[in-house]
mmCIF file of C-alpha atoms in Angstrom:
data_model
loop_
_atom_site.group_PDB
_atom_site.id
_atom_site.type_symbol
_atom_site.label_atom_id
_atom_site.label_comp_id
_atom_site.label_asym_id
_atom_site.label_seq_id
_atom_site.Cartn_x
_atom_site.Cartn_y
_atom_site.Cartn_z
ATOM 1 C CA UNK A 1 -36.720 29.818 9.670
ATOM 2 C CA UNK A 2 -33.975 27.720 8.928
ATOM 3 C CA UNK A 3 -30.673 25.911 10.615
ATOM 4 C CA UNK A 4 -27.295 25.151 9.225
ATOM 5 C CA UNK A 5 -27.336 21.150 9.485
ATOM 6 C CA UNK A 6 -24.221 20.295 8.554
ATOM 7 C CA UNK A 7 -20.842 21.923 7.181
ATOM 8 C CA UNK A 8 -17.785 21.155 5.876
ATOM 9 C CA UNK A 9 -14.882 22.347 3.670
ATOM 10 C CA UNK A 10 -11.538 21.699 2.230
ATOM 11 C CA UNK A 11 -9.363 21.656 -0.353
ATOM 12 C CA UNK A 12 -9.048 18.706 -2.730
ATOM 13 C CA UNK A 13 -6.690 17.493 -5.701
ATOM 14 C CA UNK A 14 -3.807 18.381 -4.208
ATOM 15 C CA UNK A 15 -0.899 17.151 -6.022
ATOM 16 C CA UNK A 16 2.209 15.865 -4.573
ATOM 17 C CA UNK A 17 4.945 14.015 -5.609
ATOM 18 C CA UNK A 18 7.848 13.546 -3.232
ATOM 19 C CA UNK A 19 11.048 11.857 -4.097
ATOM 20 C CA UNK A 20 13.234 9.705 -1.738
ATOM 21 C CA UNK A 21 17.126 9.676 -3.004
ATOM 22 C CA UNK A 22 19.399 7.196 -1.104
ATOM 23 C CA UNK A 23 22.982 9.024 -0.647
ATOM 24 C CA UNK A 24 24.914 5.062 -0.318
ATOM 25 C CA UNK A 25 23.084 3.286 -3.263
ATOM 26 C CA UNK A 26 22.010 5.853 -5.682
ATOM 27 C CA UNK A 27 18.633 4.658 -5.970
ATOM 28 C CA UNK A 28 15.999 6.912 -6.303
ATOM 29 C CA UNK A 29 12.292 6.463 -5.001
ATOM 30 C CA UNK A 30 8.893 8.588 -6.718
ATOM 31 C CA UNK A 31 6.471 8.525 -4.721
ATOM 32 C CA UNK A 32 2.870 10.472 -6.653
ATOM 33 C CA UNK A 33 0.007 11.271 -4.705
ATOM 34 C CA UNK A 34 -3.366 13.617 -4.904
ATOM 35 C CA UNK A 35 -4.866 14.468 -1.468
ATOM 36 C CA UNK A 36 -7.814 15.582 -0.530
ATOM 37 C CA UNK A 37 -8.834 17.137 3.101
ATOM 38 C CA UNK A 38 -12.152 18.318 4.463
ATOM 39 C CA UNK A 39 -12.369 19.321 8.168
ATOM 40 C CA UNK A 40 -15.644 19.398 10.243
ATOM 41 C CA UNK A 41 -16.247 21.856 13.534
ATOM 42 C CA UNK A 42 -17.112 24.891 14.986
ATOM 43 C CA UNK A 43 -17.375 26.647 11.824
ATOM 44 C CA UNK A 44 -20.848 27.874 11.686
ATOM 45 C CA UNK A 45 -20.607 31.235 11.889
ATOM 46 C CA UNK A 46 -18.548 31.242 8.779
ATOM 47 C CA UNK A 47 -21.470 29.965 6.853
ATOM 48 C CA UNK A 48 -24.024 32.325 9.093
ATOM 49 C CA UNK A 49 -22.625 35.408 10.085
ATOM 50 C CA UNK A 50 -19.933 35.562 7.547
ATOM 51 C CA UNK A 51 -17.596 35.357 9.724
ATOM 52 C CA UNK A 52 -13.813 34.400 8.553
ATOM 53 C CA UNK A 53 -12.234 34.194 11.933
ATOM 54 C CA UNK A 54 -13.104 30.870 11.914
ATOM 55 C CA UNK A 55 -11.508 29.425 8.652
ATOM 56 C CA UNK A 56 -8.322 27.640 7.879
ATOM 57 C CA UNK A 57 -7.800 29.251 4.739
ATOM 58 C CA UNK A 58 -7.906 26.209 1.887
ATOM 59 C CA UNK A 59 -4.671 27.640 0.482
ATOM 60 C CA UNK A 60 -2.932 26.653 4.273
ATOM 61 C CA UNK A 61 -4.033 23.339 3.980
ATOM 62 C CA UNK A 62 -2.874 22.890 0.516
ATOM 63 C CA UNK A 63 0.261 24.403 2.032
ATOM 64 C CA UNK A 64 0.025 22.103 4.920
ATOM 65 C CA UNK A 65 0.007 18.941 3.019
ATOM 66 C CA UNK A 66 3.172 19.966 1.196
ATOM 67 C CA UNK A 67 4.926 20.760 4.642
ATOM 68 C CA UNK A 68 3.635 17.138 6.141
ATOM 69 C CA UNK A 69 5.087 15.548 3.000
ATOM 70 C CA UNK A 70 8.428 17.501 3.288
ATOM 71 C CA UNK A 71 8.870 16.645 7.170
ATOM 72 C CA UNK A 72 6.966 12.650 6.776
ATOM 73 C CA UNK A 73 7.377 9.743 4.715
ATOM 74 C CA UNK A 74 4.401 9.534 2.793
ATOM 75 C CA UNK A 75 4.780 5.825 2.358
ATOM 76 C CA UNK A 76 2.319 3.953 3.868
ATOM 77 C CA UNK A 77 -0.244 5.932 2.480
ATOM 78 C CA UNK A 78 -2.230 5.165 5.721
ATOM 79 C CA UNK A 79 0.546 6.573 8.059
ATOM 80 C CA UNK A 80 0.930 9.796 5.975
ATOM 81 C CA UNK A 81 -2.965 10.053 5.632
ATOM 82 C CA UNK A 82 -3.361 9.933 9.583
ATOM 83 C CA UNK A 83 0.034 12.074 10.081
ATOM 84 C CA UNK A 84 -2.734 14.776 8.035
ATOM 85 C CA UNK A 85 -5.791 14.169 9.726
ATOM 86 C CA UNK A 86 -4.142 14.705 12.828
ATOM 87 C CA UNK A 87 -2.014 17.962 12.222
ATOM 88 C CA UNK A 88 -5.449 19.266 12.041
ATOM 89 C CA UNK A 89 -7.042 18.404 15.050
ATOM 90 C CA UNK A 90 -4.359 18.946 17.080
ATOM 91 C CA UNK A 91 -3.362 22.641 15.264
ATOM 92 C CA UNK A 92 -6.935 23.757 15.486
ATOM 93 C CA UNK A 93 -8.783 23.694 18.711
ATOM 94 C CA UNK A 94 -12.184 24.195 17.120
ATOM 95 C CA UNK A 95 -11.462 21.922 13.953
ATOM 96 C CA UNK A 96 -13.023 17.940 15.681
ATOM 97 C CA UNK A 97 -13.039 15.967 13.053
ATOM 98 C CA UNK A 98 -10.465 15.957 9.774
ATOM 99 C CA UNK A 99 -10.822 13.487 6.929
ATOM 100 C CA UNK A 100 -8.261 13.199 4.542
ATOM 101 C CA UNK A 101 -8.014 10.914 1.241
ATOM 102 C CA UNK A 102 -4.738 10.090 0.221
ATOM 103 C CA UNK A 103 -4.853 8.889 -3.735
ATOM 104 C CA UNK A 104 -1.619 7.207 -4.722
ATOM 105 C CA UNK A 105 -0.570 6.895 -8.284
ATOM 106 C CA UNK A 106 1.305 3.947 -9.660
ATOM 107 C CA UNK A 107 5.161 4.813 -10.568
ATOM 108 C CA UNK A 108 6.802 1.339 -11.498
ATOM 109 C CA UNK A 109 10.225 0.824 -11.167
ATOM 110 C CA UNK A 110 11.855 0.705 -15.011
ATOM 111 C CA UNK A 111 13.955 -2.827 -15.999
ATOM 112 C CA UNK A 112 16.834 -1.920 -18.306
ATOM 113 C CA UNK A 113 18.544 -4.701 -19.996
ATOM 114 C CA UNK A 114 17.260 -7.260 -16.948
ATOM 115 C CA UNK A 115 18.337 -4.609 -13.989
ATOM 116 C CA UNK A 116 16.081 -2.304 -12.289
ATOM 117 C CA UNK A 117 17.234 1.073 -13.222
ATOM 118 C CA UNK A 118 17.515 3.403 -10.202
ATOM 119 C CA UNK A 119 15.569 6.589 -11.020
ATOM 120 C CA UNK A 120 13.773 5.763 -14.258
ATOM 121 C CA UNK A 121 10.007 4.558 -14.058
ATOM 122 C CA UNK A 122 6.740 3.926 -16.124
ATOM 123 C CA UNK A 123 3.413 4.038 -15.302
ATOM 124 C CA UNK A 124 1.964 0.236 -15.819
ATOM 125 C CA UNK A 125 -2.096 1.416 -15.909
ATOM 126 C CA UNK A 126 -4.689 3.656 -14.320
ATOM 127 C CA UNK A 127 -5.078 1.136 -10.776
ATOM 128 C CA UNK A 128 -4.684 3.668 -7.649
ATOM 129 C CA UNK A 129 -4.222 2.751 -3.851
ATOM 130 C CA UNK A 130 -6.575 5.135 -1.693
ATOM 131 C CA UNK A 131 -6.533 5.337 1.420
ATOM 132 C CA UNK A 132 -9.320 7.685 3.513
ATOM 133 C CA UNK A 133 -8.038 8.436 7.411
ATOM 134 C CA UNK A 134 -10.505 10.299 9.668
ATOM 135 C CA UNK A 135 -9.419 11.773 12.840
ATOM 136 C CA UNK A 136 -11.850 12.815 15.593
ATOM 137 C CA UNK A 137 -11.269 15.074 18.722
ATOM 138 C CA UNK A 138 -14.000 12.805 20.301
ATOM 139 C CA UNK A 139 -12.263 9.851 21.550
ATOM 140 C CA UNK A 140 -9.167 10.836 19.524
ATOM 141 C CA UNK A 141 -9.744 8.088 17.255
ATOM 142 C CA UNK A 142 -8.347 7.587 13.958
ATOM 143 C CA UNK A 143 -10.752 5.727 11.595
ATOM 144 C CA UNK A 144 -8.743 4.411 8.452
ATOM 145 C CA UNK A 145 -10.153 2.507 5.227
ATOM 146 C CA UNK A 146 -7.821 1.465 2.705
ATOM 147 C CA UNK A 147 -8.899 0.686 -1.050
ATOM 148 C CA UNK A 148 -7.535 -0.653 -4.421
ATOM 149 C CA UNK A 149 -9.421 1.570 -7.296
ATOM 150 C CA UNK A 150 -9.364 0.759 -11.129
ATOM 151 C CA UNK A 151 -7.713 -2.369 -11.167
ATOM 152 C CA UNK A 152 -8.734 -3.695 -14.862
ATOM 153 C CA UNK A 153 -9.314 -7.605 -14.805
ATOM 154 C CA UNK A 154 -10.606 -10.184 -17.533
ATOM 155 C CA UNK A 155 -10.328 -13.891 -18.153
ATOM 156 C CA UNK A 156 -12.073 -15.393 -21.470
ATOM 157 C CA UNK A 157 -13.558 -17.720 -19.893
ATOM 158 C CA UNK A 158 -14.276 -19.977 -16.777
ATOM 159 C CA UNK A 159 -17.944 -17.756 -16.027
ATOM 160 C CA UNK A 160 -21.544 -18.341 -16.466
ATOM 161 C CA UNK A 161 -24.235 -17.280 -15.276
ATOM 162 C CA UNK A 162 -27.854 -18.921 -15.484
ATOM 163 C CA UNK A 163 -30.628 -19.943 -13.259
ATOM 164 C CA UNK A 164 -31.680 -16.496 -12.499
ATOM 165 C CA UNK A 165 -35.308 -14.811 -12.191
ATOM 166 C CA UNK A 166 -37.048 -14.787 -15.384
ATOM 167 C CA UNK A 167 -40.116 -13.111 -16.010
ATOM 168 C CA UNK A 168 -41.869 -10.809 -18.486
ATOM 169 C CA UNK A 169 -39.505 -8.246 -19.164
ATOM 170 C CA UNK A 170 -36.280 -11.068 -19.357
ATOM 171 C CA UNK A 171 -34.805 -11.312 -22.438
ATOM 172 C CA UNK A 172 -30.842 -12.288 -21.272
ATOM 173 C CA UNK A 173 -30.115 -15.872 -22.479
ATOM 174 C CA UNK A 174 -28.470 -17.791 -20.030
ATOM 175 C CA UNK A 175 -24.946 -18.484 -20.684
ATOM 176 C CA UNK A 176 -22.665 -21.531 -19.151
ATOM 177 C CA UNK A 177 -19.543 -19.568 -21.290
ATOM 178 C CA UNK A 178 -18.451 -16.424 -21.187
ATOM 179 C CA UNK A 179 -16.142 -13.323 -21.081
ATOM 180 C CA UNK A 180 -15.743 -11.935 -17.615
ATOM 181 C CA UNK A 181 -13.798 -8.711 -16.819
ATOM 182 C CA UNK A 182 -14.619 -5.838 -14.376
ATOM 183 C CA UNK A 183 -12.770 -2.940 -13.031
ATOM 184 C CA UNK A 184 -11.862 -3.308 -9.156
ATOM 185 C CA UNK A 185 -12.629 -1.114 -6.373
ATOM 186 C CA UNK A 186 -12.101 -2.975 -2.914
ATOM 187 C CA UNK A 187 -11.506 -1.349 0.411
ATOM 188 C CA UNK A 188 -11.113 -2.649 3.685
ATOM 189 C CA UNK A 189 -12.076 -1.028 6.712
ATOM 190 C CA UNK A 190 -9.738 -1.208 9.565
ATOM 191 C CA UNK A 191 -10.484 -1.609 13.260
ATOM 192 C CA UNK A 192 -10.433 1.880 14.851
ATOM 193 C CA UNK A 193 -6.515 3.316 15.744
ATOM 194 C CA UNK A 194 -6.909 4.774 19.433
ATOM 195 C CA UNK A 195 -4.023 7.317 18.401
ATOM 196 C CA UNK A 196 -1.786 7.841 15.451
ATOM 197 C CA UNK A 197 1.153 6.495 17.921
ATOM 198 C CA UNK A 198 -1.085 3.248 17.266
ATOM 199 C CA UNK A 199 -0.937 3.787 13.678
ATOM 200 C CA UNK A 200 2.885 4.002 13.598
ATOM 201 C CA UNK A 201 2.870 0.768 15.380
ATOM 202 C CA UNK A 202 0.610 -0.790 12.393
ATOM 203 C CA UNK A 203 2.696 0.560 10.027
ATOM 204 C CA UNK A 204 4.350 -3.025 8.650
ATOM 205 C CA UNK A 205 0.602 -3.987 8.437
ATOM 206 C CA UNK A 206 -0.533 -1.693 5.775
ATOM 207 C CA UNK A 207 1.958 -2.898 2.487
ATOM 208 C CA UNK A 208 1.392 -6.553 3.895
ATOM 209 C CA UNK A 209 -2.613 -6.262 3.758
ATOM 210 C CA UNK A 210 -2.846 -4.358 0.517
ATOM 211 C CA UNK A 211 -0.900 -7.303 -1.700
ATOM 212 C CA UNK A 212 -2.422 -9.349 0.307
ATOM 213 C CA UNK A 213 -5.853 -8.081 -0.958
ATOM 214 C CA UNK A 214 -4.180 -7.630 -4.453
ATOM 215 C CA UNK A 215 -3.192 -11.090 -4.584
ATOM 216 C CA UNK A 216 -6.643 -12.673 -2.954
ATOM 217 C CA UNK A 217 -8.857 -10.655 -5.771
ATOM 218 C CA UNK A 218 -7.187 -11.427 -8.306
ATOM 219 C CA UNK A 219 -6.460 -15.753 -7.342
ATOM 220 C CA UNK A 220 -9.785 -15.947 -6.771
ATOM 221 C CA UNK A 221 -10.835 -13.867 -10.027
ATOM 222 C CA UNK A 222 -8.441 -16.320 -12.378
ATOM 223 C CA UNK A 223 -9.523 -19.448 -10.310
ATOM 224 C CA UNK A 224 -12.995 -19.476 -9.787
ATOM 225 C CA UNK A 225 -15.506 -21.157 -12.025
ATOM 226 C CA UNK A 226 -17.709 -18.107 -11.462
ATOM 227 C CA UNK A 227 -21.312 -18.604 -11.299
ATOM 228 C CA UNK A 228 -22.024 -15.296 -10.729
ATOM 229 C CA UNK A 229 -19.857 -11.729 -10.093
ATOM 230 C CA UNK A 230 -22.072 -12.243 -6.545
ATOM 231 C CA UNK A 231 -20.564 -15.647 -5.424
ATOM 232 C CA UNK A 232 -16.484 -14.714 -6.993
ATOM 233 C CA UNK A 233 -16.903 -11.457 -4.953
ATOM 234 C CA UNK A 234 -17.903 -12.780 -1.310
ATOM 235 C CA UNK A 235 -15.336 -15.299 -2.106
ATOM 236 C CA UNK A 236 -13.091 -12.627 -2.114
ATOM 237 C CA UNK A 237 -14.324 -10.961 1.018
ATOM 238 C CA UNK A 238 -14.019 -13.815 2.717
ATOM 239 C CA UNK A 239 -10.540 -14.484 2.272
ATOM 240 C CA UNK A 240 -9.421 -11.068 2.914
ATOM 241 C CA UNK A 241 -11.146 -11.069 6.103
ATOM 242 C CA UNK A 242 -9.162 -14.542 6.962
ATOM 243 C CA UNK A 243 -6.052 -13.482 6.056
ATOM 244 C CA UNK A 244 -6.283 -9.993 7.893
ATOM 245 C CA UNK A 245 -7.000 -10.197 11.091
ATOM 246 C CA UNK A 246 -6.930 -6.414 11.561
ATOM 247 C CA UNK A 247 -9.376 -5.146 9.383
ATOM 248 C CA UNK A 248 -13.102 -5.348 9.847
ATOM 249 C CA UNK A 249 -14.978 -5.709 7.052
ATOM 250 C CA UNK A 250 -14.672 -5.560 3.123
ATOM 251 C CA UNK A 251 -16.400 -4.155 0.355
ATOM 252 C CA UNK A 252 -16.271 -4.700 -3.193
ATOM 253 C CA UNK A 253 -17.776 -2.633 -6.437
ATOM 254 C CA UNK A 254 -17.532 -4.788 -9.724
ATOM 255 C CA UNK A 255 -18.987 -3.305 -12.483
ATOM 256 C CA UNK A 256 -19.322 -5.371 -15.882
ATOM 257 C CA UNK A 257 -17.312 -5.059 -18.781
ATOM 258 C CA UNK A 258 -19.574 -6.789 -21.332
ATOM 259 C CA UNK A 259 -18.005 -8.323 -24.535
ATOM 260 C CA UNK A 260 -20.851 -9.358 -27.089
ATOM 261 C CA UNK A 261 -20.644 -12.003 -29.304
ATOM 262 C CA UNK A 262 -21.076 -10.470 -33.159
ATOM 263 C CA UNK A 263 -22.939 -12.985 -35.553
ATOM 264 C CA UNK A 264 -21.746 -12.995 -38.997
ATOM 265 C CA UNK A 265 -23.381 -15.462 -40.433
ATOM 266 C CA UNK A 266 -24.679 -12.471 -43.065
ATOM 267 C CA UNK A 267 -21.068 -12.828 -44.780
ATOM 268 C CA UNK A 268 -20.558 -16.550 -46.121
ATOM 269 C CA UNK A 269 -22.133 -18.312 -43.266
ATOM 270 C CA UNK A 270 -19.142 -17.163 -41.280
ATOM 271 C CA UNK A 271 -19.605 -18.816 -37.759
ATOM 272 C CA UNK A 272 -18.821 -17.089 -34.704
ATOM 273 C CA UNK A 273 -21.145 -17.360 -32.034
ATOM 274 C CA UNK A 274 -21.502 -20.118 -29.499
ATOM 275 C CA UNK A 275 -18.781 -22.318 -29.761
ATOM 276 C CA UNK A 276 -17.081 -20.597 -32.685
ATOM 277 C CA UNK A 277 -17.065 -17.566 -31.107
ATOM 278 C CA UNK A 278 -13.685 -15.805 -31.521
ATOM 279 C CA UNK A 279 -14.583 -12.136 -32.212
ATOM 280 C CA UNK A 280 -16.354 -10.115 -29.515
ATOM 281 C CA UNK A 281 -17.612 -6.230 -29.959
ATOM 282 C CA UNK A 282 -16.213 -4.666 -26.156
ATOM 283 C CA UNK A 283 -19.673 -2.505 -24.402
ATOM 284 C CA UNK A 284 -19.136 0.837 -22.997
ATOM 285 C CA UNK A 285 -22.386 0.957 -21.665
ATOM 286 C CA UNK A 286 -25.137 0.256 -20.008
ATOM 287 C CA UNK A 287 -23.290 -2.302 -17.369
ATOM 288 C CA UNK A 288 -24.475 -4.810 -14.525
ATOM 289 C CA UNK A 289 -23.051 -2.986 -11.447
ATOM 290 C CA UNK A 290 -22.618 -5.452 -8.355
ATOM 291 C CA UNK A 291 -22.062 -4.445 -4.721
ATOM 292 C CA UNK A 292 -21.300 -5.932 -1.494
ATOM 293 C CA UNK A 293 -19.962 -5.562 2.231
ATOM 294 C CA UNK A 294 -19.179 -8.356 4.325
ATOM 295 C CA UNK A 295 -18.068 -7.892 8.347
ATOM 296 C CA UNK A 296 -16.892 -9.994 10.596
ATOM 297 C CA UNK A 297 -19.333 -12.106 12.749
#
C-alpha cells in the first residue's frame, strides 16, 4: 500500500529577455532572465488516477511567464518574481502554493570613447542575481529570498589560517600567508510580504539591499585580515543584517579556490615557495566548502 507524499511540477529554464526602449532619450535597456516555476496543490489525482483535468499544462506557464514579462517590468527581479507566483494562485483555485526563481543575467552597459552607449552592452562575468518568491493561498503570503550567485573574488594576500585541530590524519601546514579567493553565493531572506501590494511598496528596497550586500561582501573580503573563510563570512552576515533592516537572516556558501605554491628548487635552486613565492599552480578540485546562516536575535 502506498500514498503520494508530496508533488510538484513546473517548467524551468525559461528564457526571457525583455527590452525597455525610451521614446525621449533613445536609450535602450536589456534586461536577460531564466525563470523557473513549480506549483504545489490539489494535483494528486494527476499523479494517481491519471487524471489531466487537473494540470496547468507546463507549456502555459512557459507561455505565462512571457505574457507577465510583456504586461510587467521585470526589474526588480523580486517584484516580477512575486507578480509570477501570484498569477498562479490567484488564476488557479486549486494551485496553493507557487514558487518561482527568477535568474538574472548580467548585461553591462557598453562605454564608447568615455560615454555610455545607449543600446550596446557586454557581459562583464558569469555573477547572477536570483531571486526565489513563494506565494501561498494560506495566509496569502509572499515569502521572497534574494541571492548574489558566482561572484568570483581573490586577494593575494591578507589570509591565514592556523591554530586548527590537528590530529592523526592532519597533514595541512599552517599558513600565516596566503592566496584567498572563493566564488560567492549569498542570499538574504526577507521578512514575509503579507500581499504582493506589500511587495510593490518594497520595491525601492530591493536594488538598495542587493549593492548593499554587493558592496558589504566584497569591503569586508578586501579588508579583512582573514583568519579563517569562517570569521570573514559572519563578518559579512553581520553587516548585512545591520545595514538591512528588512531582511531576516543571511547565508553564505564560500567554496575555496586553492592556489598551491610549486617548488622549483629541482631547476637551479630556483626559489619560490615561502617568501619567494611568486608562481602558484590554480586547484580545480577537491575544495574546502564553508557554510553559514546567521538570523537576527
Amino acid at each position: 500500500m502506498s500514498q503520494l507524499s508530496s508533488a510538484r511540477y513546473g517548467k524551468e529554464n525559461v528564457r526571457v529577455y525583455k527590452v525597455h526602449r525610451d521614446p525621449e532619450t533613445g536609450v535602450q535597456t536589456a534586461v536577460e532572465m531564466t525563470v523557473s516555476v513549480l506549483l504545489e496543490g490539489d494535483i494528486d489525482v494527476s499523479y494517481t488516477e491519471a487524471d489531466n483535468s487537473v494540470v496547468v499544462a507546463t507549456d502555459t506557464i512557459k507561455n505565462t511567464v512571457y505574457i507577465m514579462a510583456k504586461q510587467n517590468p521585470v526589474t526588480p527581479p523580486e517584484l516580477f518574481a512575486s507578480v509570477v507566483a501570484t498569477h498562479f494562485i490567484d488564476t488557479y483555485q486549486h494551485i496553493h502554493v507557487a514558487r518561482v526563481k527568477v535568474v538574472t543575467h548580467r548585461w553591462t552597459r557598453m562605454s564608447v570613447d568615455g560615454e555610455p552607449h545607449p543600446h550596446a552592452f557586454f557581459r562583464d562575468g558569469a555573477e547572477t542575481r536570483d531571486v526565489e518568491a513563494v506565494a501561498r493561498r494560506d495566509g496569502q503570503s509572499i515569502s521572497l529570498r534574494s541571492a548574489i550567485v558566482g561572484l568570483l573574488v581573490l586577494k593575494s594576500t591578507g589570509s591565514a589560517f592556523h591554530g586548527f585541530m590537528r590530529d592523526d590524519y592532519t597533514t595541512l601546514p599552517e599558513t600565516y600567508d596566503r592566496i584567498l579567493s572563493t566564488e560567492v553565493d549569498c542570499g538574504w531572506l526577507w521578512k514575509s510580504f503579507a500581499s504582493l501590494e506589500a511587495v510593490r511598496a518594497a520595491v525601492s528596497k530591493f536594488d538598495a539591499a542587493w549593492e548593499a550586500a554587493r558592496r558589504i561582501t566584497m569591503k569586508a573580503f578586501a579588508e579583512d585580515s582573514s583568519a579563517s573563510v569562517q570569521n570573514t563570512m559572519y563578518k559579512m552576515c553581520d553587516r548585512i543584517l545591520a545595514e538591512i533592516p528588512d531582511v531576516e537572516s543571511i547565508d553564505y556558501s564560500l567554496p575555496n579556490k586553492h592556489y598551491f605554491e610549486i617548488d622549483l628548487s629541482w631547476h637551479k635552486g630556483l626559489k619560490n615557495t615561502g617568501k619567494d613565492a611568486e608562481v602558484y599552480a590554480p586547484q580545480s578540485g577537491p575544495n574546502g566548502l564553508i557554510q553559514c546562516s546567521v538570523s537576527r536575535k
